[in-house]
Structure formats: structure tokens, C-alpha cells
Short mmCIF file of C-alpha atoms in Angstrom, two decimals:
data_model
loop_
_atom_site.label_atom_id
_atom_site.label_comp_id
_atom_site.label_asym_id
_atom_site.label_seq_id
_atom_site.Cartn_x
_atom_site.Cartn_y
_atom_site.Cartn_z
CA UNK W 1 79.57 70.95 81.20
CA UNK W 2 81.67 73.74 82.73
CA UNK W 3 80.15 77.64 81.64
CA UNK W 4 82.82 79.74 80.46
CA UNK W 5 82.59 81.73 83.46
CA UNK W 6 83.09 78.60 85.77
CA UNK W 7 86.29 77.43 83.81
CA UNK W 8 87.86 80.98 83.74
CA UNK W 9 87.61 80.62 87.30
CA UNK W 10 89.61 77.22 87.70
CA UNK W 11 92.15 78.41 85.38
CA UNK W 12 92.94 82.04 87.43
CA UNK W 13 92.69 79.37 90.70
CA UNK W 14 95.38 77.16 88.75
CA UNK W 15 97.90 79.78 87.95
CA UNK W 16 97.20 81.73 91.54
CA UNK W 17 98.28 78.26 92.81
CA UNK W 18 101.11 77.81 90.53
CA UNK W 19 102.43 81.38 91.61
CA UNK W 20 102.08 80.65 94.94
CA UNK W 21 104.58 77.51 94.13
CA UNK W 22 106.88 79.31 92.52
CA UNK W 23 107.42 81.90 95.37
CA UNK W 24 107.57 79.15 97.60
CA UNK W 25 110.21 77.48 95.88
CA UNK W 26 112.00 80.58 95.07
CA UNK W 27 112.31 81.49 99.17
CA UNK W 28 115.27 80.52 101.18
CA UNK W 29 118.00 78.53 99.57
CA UNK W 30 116.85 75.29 97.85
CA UNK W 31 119.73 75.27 95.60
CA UNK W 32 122.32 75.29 98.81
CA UNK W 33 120.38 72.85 100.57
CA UNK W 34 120.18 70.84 97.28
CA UNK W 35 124.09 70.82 97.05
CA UNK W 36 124.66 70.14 100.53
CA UNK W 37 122.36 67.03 101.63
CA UNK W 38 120.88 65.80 98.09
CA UNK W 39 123.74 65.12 95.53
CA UNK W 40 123.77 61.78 95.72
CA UNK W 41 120.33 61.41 94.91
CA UNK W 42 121.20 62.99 91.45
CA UNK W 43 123.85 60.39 90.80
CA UNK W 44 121.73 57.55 91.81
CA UNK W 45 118.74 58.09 89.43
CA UNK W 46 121.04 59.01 86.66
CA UNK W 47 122.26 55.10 86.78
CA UNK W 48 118.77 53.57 87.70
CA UNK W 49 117.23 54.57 84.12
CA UNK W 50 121.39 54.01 82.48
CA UNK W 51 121.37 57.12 80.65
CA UNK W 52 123.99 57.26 78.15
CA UNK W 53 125.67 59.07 75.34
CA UNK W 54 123.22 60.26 72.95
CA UNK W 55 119.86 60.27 75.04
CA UNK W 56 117.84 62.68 74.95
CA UNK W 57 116.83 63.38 78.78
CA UNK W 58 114.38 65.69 80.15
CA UNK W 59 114.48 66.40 83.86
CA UNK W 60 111.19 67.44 85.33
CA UNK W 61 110.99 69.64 88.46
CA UNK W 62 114.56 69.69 88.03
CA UNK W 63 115.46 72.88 90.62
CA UNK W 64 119.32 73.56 90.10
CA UNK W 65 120.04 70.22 88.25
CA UNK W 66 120.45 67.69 90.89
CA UNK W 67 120.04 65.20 88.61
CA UNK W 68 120.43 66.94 84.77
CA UNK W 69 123.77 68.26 85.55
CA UNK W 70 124.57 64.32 86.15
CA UNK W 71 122.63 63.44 83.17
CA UNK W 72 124.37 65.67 81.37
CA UNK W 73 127.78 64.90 82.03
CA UNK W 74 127.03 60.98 80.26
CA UNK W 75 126.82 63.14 77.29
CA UNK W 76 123.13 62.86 76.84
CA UNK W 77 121.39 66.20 75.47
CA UNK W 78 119.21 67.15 79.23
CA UNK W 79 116.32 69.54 79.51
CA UNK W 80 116.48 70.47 82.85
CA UNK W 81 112.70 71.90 83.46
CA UNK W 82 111.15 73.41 86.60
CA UNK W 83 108.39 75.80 87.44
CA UNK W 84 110.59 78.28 89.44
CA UNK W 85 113.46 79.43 86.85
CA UNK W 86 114.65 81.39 89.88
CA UNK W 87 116.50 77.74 90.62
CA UNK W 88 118.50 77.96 87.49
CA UNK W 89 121.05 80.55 88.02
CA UNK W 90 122.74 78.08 90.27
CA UNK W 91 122.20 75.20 88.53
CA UNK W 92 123.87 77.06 85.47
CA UNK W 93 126.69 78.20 88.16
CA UNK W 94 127.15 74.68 88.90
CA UNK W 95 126.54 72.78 85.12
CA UNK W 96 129.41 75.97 84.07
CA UNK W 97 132.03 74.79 86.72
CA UNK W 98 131.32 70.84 85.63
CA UNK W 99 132.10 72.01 81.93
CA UNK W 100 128.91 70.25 80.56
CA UNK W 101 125.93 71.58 78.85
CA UNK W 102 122.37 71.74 79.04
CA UNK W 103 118.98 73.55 78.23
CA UNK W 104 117.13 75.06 81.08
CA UNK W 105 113.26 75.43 80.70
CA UNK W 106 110.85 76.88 82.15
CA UNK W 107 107.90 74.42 82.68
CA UNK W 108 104.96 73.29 84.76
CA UNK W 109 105.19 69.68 85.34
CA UNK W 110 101.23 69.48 85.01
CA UNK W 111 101.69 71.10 81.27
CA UNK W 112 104.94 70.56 79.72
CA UNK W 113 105.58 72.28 77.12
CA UNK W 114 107.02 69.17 74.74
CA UNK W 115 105.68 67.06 72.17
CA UNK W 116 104.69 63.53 72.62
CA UNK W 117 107.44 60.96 72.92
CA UNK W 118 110.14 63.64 72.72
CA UNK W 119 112.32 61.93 74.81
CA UNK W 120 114.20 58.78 75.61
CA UNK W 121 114.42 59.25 79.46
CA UNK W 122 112.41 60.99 82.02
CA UNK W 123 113.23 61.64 85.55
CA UNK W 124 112.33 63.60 88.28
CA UNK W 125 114.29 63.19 92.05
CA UNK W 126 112.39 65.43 94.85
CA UNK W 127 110.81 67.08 91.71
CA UNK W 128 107.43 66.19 90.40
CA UNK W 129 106.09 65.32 93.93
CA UNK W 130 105.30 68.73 94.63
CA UNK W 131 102.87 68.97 91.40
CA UNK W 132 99.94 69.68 93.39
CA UNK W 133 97.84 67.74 90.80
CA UNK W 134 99.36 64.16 90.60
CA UNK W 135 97.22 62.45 88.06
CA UNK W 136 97.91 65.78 85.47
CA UNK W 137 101.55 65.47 86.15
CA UNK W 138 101.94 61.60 85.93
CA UNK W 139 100.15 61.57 82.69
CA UNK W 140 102.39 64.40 81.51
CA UNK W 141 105.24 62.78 82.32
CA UNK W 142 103.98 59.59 80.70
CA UNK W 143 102.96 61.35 77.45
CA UNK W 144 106.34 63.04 76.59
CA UNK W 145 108.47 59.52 76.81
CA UNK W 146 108.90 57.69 74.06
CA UNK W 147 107.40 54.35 74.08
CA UNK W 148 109.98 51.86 74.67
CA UNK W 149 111.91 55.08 76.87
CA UNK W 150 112.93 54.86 80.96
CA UNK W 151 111.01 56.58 83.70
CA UNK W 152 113.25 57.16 86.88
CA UNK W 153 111.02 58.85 89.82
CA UNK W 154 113.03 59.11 93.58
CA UNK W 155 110.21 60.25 96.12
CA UNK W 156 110.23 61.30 100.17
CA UNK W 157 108.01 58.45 101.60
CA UNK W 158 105.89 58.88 103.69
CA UNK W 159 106.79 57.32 106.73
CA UNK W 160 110.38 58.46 106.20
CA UNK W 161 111.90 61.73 108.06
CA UNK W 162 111.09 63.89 105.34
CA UNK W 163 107.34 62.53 104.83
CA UNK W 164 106.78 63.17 108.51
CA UNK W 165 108.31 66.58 108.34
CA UNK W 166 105.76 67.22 106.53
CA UNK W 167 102.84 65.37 108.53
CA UNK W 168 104.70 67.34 111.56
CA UNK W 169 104.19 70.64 109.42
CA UNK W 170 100.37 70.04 108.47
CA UNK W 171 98.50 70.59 111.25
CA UNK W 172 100.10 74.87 111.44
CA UNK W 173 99.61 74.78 107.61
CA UNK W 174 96.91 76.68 105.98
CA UNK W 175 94.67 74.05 104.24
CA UNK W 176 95.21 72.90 101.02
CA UNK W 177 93.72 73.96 97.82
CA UNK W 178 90.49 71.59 96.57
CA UNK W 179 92.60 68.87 94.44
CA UNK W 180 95.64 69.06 95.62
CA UNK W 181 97.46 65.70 97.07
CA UNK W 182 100.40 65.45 99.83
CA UNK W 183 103.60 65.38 97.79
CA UNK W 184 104.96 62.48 99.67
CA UNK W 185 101.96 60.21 98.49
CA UNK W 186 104.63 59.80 95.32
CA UNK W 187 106.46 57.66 98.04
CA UNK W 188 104.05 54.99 98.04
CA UNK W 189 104.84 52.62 95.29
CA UNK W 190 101.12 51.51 95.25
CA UNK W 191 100.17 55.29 94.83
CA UNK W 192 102.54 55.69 91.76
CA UNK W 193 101.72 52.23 89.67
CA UNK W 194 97.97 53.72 90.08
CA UNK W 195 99.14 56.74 88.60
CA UNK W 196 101.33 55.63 85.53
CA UNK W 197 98.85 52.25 85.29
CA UNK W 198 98.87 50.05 82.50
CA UNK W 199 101.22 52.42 80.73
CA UNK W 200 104.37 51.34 81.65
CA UNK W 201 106.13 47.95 81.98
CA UNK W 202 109.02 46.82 84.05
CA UNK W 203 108.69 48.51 87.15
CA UNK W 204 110.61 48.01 89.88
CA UNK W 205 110.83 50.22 93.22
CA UNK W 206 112.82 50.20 95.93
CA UNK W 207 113.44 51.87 99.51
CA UNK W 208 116.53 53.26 100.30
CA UNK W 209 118.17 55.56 103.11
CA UNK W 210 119.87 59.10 102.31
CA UNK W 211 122.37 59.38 105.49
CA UNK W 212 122.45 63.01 106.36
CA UNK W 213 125.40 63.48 108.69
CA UNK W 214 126.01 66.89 108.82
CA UNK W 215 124.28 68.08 111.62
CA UNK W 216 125.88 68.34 115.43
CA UNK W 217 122.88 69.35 118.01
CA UNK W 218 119.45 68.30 117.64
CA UNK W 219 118.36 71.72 116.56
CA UNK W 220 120.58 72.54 114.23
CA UNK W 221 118.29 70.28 110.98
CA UNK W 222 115.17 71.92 111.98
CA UNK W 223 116.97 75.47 112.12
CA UNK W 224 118.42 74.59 108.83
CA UNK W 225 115.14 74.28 106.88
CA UNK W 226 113.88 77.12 108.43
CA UNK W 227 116.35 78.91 106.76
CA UNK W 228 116.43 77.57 103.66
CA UNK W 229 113.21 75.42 102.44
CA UNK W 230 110.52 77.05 101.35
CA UNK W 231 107.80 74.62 102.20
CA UNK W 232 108.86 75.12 105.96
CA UNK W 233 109.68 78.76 105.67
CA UNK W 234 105.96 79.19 104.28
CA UNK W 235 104.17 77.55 107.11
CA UNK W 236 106.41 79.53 109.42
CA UNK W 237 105.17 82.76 107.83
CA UNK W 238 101.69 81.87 107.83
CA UNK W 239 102.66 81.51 111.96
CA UNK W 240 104.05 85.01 111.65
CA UNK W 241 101.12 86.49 114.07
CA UNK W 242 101.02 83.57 115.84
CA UNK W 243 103.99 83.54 118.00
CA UNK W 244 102.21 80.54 120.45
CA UNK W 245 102.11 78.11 117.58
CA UNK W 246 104.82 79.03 115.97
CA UNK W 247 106.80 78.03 119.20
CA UNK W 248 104.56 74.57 118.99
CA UNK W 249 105.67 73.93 116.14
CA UNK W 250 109.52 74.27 116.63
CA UNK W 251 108.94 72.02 119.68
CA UNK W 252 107.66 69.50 117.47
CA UNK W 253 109.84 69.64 114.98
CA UNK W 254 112.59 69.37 117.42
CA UNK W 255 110.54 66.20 118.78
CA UNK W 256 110.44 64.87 115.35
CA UNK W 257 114.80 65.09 114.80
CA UNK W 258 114.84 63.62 118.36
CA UNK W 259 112.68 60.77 117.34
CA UNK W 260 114.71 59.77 113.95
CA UNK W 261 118.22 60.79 115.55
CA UNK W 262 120.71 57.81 115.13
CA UNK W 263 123.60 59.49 115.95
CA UNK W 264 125.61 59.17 119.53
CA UNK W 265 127.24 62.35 119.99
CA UNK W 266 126.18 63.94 116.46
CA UNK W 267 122.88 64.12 115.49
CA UNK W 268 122.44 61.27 112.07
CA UNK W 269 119.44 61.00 110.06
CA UNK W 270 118.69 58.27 107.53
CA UNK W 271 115.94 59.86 105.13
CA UNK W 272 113.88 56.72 103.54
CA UNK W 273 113.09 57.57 99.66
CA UNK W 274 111.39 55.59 97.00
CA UNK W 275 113.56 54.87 93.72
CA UNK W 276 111.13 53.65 91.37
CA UNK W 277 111.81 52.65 87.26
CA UNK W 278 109.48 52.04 84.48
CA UNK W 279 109.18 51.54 80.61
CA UNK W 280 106.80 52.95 78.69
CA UNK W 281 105.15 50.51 76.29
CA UNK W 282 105.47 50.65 72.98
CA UNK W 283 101.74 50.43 72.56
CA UNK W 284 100.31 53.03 74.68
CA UNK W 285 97.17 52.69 76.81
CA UNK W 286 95.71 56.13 77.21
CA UNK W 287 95.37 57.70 80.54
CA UNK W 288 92.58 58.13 83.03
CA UNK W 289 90.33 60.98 82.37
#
């Protein structure tokens, strides 16, 4: 059994990790970068799961409302939720412009603040893969879908560009904290029936290719992230006194664009995600503990 002292502890480690998150995600531009290479994405999950008039939707991780601003616009009622409400100004920008409405929460994805079975569709694209704790959050997500309700999840893999960005990115990192598991691990569909387990039914999961097309010289993707996301600009800070291996690392990360480049002329990425669908049974199976 935990002492009192030995629990306060974990939870001041918890939220010093959550803050740390939250800055993180708040740095550079996500928003921009969200709107310029990721829109699709919202689009796509939106008609995986079918949500329609009258659903009640919550969007977990949701940043700016890549995918409840779509949601939304079916005339389901979306909760857009994220742990950095820094996101939402632009999200609001853009859900304001659309003419469509939607709440915006505040929320950790490891302890949302909704009842049980609150909602008839959950989704999260490039969202609930950065819970450090994926057990906590996969159960959370479970636990606030109705049974019977869809589960959409679209995840970096691993072995795509983005899941070797950030295998390129690790070894300049500072280590991560004790319990804490590689966001693209949400990639492997293996990884996430372990997590949702005997809980759901139906699942199907996919691979599929983002084309990112945008890009001219080699450089130009890996100066683009350092400008605007905040996982990257983090471990480039962390380099700050470090000028040697900061400069190792931009070689690598050139190496890496090089590597995936299938462009002649332009430089054309195909970023490999994992779509992956569920329903929740109707007779729930309670979750690991």
C-alpha cells in the first residue's frame, strides 16, 4: 500500500508531467501545422465511426478541432477536449468561419472529466497518442462510450515517417519519465486491441498514407517542425547548450526526409497512419488494473 507521503509524490510527478505537456503543446504553431498538412485526417475519421445528426461526439486530444469541427458540421453535438486549451482559440477561429458549433473543454485524456457512457462516439486523430500513460487513457476513453457507441482512433505508426521522426528524435531527447510509453506505440494495431481488450467488438484497422506535398528542398519539412511542433522544438531546446548535437541532429533529420523522399524534383512524403474502429459492447468487461 502506497503511504500518503509516497502518493502525494506521484500525483505532484503527474501534474509536473502534465504541465510539461501542455507547454509543449502550446510552443510553436500546432494549430497552423494542423491546418496545413492534417485536414484530411479530420474528415477521414469523421466517416470511419459515420457520425451523424444527433450524436453526441466527444473528441479527445482534440488540439484546434481537426476532427470536431468535422464532427460538428454532421450536426452532431462535439466536445472537442484537449489538455492544452491554448489550441482552442484557433480551433474556435476556424469552427466560427465554418458556421458550426461546439463545446471546447479542457481535459486530460488520462482523467476526463465525463460520466460513464456519455457519449455515442469517441475519437481521437494524432490526439490521445501523446497520453503519456496509455493503459489510463485507453480505459478512459473506453469508459465514457456508451456501450453499443463507435471508437475511431488514427495513430503515427511506427515505422511510418512520423514514427521515425520520432525514433530519429530519441536518442538527443532527455529520457522519459518512469511509465511513460512512445506515442507512436498507438500505431501498432496489436498494441491498441491489448489496450481496449475484450471491451470492444468489431474492430477493424487499417494502414493508410497521408501524402504531404508541400515541401520543395529536402530541408524545408525538417525546418518546418522546428518551427512549429513542439515535440521537436522541445528536444531542440534541451540541445540549446549543445550546439555539436544539435547540428547531429539536423543532419539526421535531414537523412531521415532524404530517406522517405518520393518526390523527383519536389520533395513528397507519404506519412503511414493507423485508422482503427471499434464498438463498445453492450456488456462491459472491466479494464485491467
Amino acid at each position: 500500500m502506497s503511504s500518503p507521503t509516497s502518493t502525494g509524490t506521484a500525483a505532484d510527478a503527474d501534474r509536473a508531467l502534465k504541465a510539461k505537456h501542455r507547454a509543449m503543446w502550446a510552443s510553436g504553431d500546432y494549430p497552423g501545422l494542423a491546418a496545413d498538412l492534417l485536414p484530411e485526417l479530420g474528415e477521414t475519421l469523421v466517416q470511419a465511426v459515420g457520425v451523424t445528426r444527433g450524436d453526441r461526439v466527444l473528441d479527445i486530444a482534440a488540439g484546434s478541432g481537426n476532427v470536431a469541427i468535422p464532427a460538428a458540421r454532421t450536426g452532431a453535438s462535439v466536445v472537442a477536449s484537449d489538455l492544452t486549451p491554448e489550441l482552442f482559440d484557433a480551433g474556435r477561429a476556424r469552427a466560427a468561419a465554418e458556421g458550426v458549433e461546439l463545446e471546447w473543454r479542457e481535459a486530460d485524456a488520462e482523467a476526463l472529466p465525463f460520466a460513464d457512457g456519455e457519449f455515442d462516439v469517441v475519437v481521437s486523430a494524432i490526439g490521445v497518442m501523446f497520453a503519456p500513460h496509455h493503459q489510463a487513457a485507453a480505459d478512459e476513453l473506453v469508459r465514457v462510450c456508451k456501450p453499443g457507441g463507435r471508437i475511431g482512433i488514427i495513430s503515427w505508426t511506427p515505422e511510418g515517417f512520423i514514427g521515425q521522426l520520432f525514433a530519429t528524435m530519441k536518442p538527443y531527447a532527455p529520457p522519459p519519465p518512469p511509465g511513460a510509453s512512445p506515442p507512436p506505440k498507438w500505431g501498432s494495431e496489436e498494441h491498441v486491441r491489448e489496450l481496449l481488450r475484450d471491451r470492444v467488438t468489431d474492430v477493424t484497422a487499417e494502414r493508410r498514407l497521408l501524402r504531404v506535398d508541400m515541401f520543395d528542398r529536402l530541408e524545408e519539412p525538417r525546418d518546418y517542425f522546428k518551427a512549429k511542433y513542439g515535440p521537436m522544438i522541445a528536444v531542440f531546446r534541451s540541445l540549446a547548450d549543445d550546439p555539436d548535437r544539435a547540428a547531429a541532429l539536423d543532419a539526421d533529420l535531414l537523412d531521415l526526409v532524404r530517406r522517405h523522399d518520393q518526390g523527383s524534383g519536389s520533395t513528397v512524403l507519404d506519412w503511414e497512419y493507423l485508422l482503427l474502429t471499434a464498438t463498445k459492447r453492450r456488456e462491459t468487461v472491466p479494464g485491467p488494473r
